Short mmCIF file of C-alpha atoms in Angstrom, two decimals:
data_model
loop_
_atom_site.label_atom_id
_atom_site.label_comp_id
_atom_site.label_asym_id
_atom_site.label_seq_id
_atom_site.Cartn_x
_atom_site.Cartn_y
_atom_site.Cartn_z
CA UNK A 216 0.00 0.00 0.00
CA UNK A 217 1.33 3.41 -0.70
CA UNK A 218 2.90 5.70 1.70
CA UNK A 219 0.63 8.86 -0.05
CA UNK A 220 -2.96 6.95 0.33
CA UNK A 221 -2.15 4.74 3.51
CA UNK A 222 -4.64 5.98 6.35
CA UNK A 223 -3.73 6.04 10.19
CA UNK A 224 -5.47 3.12 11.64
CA UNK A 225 -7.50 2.97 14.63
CA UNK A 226 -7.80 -0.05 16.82
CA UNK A 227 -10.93 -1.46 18.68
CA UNK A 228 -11.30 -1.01 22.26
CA UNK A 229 -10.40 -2.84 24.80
CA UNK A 230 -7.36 -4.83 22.76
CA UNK A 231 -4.03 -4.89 22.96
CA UNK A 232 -3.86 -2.67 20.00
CA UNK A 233 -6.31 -0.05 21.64
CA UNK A 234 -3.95 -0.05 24.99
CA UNK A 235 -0.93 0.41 22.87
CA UNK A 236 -2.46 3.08 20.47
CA UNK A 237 -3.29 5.41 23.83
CA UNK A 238 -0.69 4.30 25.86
CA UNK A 239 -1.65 2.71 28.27
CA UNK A 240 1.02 0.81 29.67
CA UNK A 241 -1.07 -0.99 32.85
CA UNK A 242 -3.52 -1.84 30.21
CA UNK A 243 -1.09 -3.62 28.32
CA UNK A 244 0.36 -5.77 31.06
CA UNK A 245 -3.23 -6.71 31.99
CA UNK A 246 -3.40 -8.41 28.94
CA UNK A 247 0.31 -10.07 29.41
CA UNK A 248 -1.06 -11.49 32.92
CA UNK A 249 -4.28 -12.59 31.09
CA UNK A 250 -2.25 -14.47 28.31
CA UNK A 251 -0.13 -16.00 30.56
CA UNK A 252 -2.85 -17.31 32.72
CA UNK A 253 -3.77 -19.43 29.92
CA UNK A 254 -0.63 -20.35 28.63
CA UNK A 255 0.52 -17.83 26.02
CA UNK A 256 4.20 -16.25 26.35
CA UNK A 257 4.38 -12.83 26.74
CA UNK A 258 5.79 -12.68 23.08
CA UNK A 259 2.47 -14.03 21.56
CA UNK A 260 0.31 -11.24 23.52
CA UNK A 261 2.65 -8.07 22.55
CA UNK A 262 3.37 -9.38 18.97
CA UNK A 263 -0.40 -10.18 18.17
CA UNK A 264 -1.71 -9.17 14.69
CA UNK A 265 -4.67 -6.96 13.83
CA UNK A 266 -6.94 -5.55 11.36
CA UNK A 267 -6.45 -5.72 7.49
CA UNK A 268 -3.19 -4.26 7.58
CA UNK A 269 -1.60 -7.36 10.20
CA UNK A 270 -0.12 -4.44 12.06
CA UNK A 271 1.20 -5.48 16.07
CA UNK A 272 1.40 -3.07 18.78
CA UNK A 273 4.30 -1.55 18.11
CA UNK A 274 3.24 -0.63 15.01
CA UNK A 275 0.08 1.03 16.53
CA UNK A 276 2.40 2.80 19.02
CA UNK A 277 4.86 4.32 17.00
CA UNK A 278 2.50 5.35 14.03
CA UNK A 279 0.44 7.06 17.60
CA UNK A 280 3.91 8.26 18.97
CA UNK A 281 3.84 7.14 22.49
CA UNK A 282 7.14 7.03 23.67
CA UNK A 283 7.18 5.01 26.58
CA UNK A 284 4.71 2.59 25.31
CA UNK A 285 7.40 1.86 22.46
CA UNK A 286 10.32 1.48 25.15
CA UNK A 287 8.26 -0.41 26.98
CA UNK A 288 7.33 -2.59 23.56
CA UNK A 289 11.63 -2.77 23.06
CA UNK A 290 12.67 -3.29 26.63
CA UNK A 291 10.28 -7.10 25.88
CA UNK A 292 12.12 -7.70 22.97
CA UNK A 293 9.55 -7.62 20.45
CA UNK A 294 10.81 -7.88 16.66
CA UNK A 295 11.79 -4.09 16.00
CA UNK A 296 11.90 -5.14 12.06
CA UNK A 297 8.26 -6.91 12.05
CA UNK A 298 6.72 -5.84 9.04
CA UNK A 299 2.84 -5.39 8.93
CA UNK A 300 0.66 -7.47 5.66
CA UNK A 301 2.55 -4.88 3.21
CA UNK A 302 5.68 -5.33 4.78
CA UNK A 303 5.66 -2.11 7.08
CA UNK A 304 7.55 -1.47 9.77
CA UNK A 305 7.49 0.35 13.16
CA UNK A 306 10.05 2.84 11.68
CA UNK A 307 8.52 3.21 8.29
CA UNK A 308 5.65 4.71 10.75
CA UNK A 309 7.62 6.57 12.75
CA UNK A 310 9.63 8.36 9.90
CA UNK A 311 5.85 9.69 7.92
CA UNK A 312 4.85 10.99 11.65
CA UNK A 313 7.97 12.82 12.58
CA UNK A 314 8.11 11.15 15.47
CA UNK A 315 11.89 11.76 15.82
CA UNK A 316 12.36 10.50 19.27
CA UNK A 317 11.02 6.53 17.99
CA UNK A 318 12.99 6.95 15.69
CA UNK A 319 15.83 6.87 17.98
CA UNK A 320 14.85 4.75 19.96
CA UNK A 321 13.91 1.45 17.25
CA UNK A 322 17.42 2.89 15.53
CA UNK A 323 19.25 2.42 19.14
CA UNK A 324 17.64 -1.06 19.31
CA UNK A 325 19.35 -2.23 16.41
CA UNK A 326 15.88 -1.66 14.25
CA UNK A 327 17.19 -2.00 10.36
CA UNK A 328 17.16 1.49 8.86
CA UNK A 329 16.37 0.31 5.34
CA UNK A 330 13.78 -2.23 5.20
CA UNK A 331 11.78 -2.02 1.79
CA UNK A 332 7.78 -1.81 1.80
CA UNK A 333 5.59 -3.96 -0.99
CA UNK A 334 6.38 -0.68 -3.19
CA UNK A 335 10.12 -0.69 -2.39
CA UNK A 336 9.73 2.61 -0.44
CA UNK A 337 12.41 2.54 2.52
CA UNK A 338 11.53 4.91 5.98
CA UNK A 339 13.94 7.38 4.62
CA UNK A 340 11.30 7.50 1.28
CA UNK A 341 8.22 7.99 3.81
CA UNK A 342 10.57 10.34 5.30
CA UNK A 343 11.09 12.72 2.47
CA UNK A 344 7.18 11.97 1.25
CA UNK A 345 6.35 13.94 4.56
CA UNK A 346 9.39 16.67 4.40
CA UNK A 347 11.06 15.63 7.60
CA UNK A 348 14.34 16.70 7.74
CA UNK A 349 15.14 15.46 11.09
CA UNK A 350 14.56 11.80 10.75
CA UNK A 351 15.89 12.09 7.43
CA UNK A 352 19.28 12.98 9.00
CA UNK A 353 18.96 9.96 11.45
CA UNK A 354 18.19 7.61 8.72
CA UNK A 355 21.11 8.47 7.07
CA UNK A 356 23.52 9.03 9.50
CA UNK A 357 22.27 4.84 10.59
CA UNK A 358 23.04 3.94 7.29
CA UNK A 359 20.15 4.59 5.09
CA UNK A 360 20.86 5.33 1.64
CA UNK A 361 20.13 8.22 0.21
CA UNK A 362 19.73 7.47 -3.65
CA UNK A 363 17.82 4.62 -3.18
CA UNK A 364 14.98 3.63 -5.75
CA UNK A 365 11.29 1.82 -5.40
CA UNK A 366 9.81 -0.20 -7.54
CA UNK A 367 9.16 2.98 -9.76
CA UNK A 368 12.53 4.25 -9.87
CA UNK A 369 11.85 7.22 -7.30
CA UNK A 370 14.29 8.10 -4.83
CA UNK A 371 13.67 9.69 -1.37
CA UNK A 372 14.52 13.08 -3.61
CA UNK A 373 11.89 11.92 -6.30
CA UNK A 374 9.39 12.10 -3.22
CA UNK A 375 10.30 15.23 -1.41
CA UNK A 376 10.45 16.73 -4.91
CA UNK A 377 6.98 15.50 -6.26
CA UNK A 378 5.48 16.89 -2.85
CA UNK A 379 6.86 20.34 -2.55
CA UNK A 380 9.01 19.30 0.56
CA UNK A 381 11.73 22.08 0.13
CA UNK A 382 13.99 21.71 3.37
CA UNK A 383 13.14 17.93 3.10
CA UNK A 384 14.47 18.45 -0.51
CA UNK A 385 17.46 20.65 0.43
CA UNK A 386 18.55 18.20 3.04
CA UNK A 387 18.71 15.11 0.71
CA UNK A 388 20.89 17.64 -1.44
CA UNK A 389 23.18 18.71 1.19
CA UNK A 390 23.68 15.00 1.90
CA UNK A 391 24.60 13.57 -1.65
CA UNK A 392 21.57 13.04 -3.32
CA UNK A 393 21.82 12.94 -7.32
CA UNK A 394 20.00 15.87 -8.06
CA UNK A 395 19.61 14.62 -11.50
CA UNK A 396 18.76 11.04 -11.17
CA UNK A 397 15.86 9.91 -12.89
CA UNK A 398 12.91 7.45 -12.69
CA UNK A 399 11.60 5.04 -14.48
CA UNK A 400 9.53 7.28 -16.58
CA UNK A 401 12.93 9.35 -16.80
CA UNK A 402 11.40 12.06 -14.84
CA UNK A 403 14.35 13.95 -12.14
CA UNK A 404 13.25 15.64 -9.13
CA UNK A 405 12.58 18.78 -11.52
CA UNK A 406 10.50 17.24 -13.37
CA UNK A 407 8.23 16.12 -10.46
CA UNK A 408 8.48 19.78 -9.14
CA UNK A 409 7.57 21.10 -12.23
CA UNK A 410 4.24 18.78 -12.79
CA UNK A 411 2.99 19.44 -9.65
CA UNK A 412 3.73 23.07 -9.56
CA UNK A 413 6.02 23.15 -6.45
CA UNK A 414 7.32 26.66 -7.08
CA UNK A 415 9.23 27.26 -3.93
CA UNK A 416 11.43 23.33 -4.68
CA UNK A 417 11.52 24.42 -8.16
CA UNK A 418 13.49 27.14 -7.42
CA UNK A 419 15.40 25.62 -4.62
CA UNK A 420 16.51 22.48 -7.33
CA UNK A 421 17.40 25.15 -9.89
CA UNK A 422 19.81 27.31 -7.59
CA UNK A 423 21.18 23.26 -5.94
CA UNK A 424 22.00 22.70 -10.22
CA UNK A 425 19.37 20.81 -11.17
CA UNK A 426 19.59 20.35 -15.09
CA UNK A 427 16.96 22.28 -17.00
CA UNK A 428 17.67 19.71 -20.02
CA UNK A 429 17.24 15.90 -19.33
CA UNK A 430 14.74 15.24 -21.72
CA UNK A 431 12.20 11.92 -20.28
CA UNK A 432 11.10 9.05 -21.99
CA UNK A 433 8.20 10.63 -22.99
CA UNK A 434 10.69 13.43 -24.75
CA UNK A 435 9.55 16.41 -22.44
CA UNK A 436 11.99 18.54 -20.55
CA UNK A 437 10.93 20.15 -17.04
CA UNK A 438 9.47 23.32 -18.71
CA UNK A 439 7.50 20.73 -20.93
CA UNK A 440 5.88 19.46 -17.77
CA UNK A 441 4.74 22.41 -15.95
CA UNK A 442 1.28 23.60 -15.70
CA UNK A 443 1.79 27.61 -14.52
CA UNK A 444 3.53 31.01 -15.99
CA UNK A 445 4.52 31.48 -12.62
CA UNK A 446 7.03 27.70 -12.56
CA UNK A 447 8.37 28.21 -16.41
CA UNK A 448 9.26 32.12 -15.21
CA UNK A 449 11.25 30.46 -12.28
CA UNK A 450 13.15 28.13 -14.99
CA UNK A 451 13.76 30.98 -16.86
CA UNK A 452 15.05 33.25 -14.47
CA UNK A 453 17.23 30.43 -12.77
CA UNK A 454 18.79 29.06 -16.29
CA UNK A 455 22.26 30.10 -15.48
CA UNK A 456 22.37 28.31 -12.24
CA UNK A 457 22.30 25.20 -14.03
CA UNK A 458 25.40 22.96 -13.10
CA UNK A 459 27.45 20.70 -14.55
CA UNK A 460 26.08 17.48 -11.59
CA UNK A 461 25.62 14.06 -14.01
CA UNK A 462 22.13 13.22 -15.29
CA UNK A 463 21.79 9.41 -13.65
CA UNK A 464 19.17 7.04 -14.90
CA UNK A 465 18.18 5.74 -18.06
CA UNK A 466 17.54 9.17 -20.22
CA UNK A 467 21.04 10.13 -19.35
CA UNK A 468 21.96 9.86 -23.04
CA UNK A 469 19.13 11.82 -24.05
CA UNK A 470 20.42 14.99 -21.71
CA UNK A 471 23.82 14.97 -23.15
CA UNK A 472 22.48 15.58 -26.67
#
């Protein structure tokens, strides 16, 4: 399921889910003592699955951000890299709520930092989707990658990009991002920008160097692609900022033409 149509969930009362969700703690080890009573480990109780979406407490708690509900969830030793029935983790739902702090916290519990969703998105893509610079940094100072693609080709830049996330999108630059790299389509970050009539990251990719000229698979060039006066004037104005960074992807033949 896509990060950009993917709906917070909301659990049914009185569950483990629901205690975890509002964070309640004592409400949580009720339901420990009441598994146990009949014979199922801790392990089974906090790790339980629920809904459509197979998610497990810590899911719930982390995509809720309750802190000490999700130490309390770690100090048990529940799976950190459980993914949910579209292979979601805790920290893929951590990184789209900002909640910086879980994100610390799964990261200092040896959570991985690059597990890929069903669409290949990675946290640091739900990240950038969401234009949080923060837990971008943390991702990638833990080792996530910062060019890498989804199923579609589109980097965490792609994302921040398509979304108008400037600071999300200035960060990614700042820490090596190919400004130029392109999709599957062929589209770069500019591209993106341009169709969805991001002024402010238009202007922001221009000044960073993005290249005005990769021409995509369907033969259109950023200014091709944008739908206002107001985004071509910005290309226009911003031509001679245009730097010499490599076009990377599979239209980078068609740029140096």
């Amino acid at each position: 399921m896509s990060v950009e149509v993917r709906a917070k969930t909301r659990s049914k009362p009185n569950t483990v889910h629901y205690a975890a969700e509002t964070g309640d703690i004592k409400l949580l080890e009720h339901f420990v003592r009441e598994g146990m009573a009949i014979g199922n480990p801790e392990s089974v109780t906090l790790q339980s699955r629920e809904d459509v979406l197979g998610m497990m407490p810590l899911h719930v708690a982390c995509e809720n951000g309750e802190l000490e509900v999700v130490e309390f969830l770690v100090k048990k030793r529940v799976d950190v890299d459980a993914g949910d029935n579209f292979k979601v983790t805790a920290l893929h739902l951590a990184a789209i709520e900002d909640h910086a702090d879980i994100v610390e916290v799964l990261l200092k519990a040896r959570a991985d930092p690059k597990p890929a969703d069903v669409e290949g998105d990675l946290p640091i893509h739900w990240a950038a989707t969401k234009g949080h610079s923060q837990v971008i940094e943390l991702l990638a100072r833990k080792g996530s990658p910062i060019d890498v693609a989804n199923k579609k080709g589109w980097t965490p830049l792609h994302r921040a990009a398509y979304n108008g996330r400037k600071d999300a999108t200035l960060t990614l630059i700042k820490l090596g991002a190919k400004i130029n790299g392109t999709t599957s389509d062929g589209n770069t970050p500019l591209h993106l920008a341009c169709f969805m009539n991001q002024l402010s990251t238009i202007e922001k990719l221009c000044e960073s160097g993005a290249s005005q000229r990769v021409v995509n698979k369907s033969n259109q060039r950023p200014n091709d692609l944008c739908i206002t006066d107001a985004a071509r004037d910005i290309l226009k104005s911003l031509q001679g900022f245009e730097g010499d960074a490599p076009v990377e992807g599979p239209t980078a033949h068609a740029a140096a033409k």
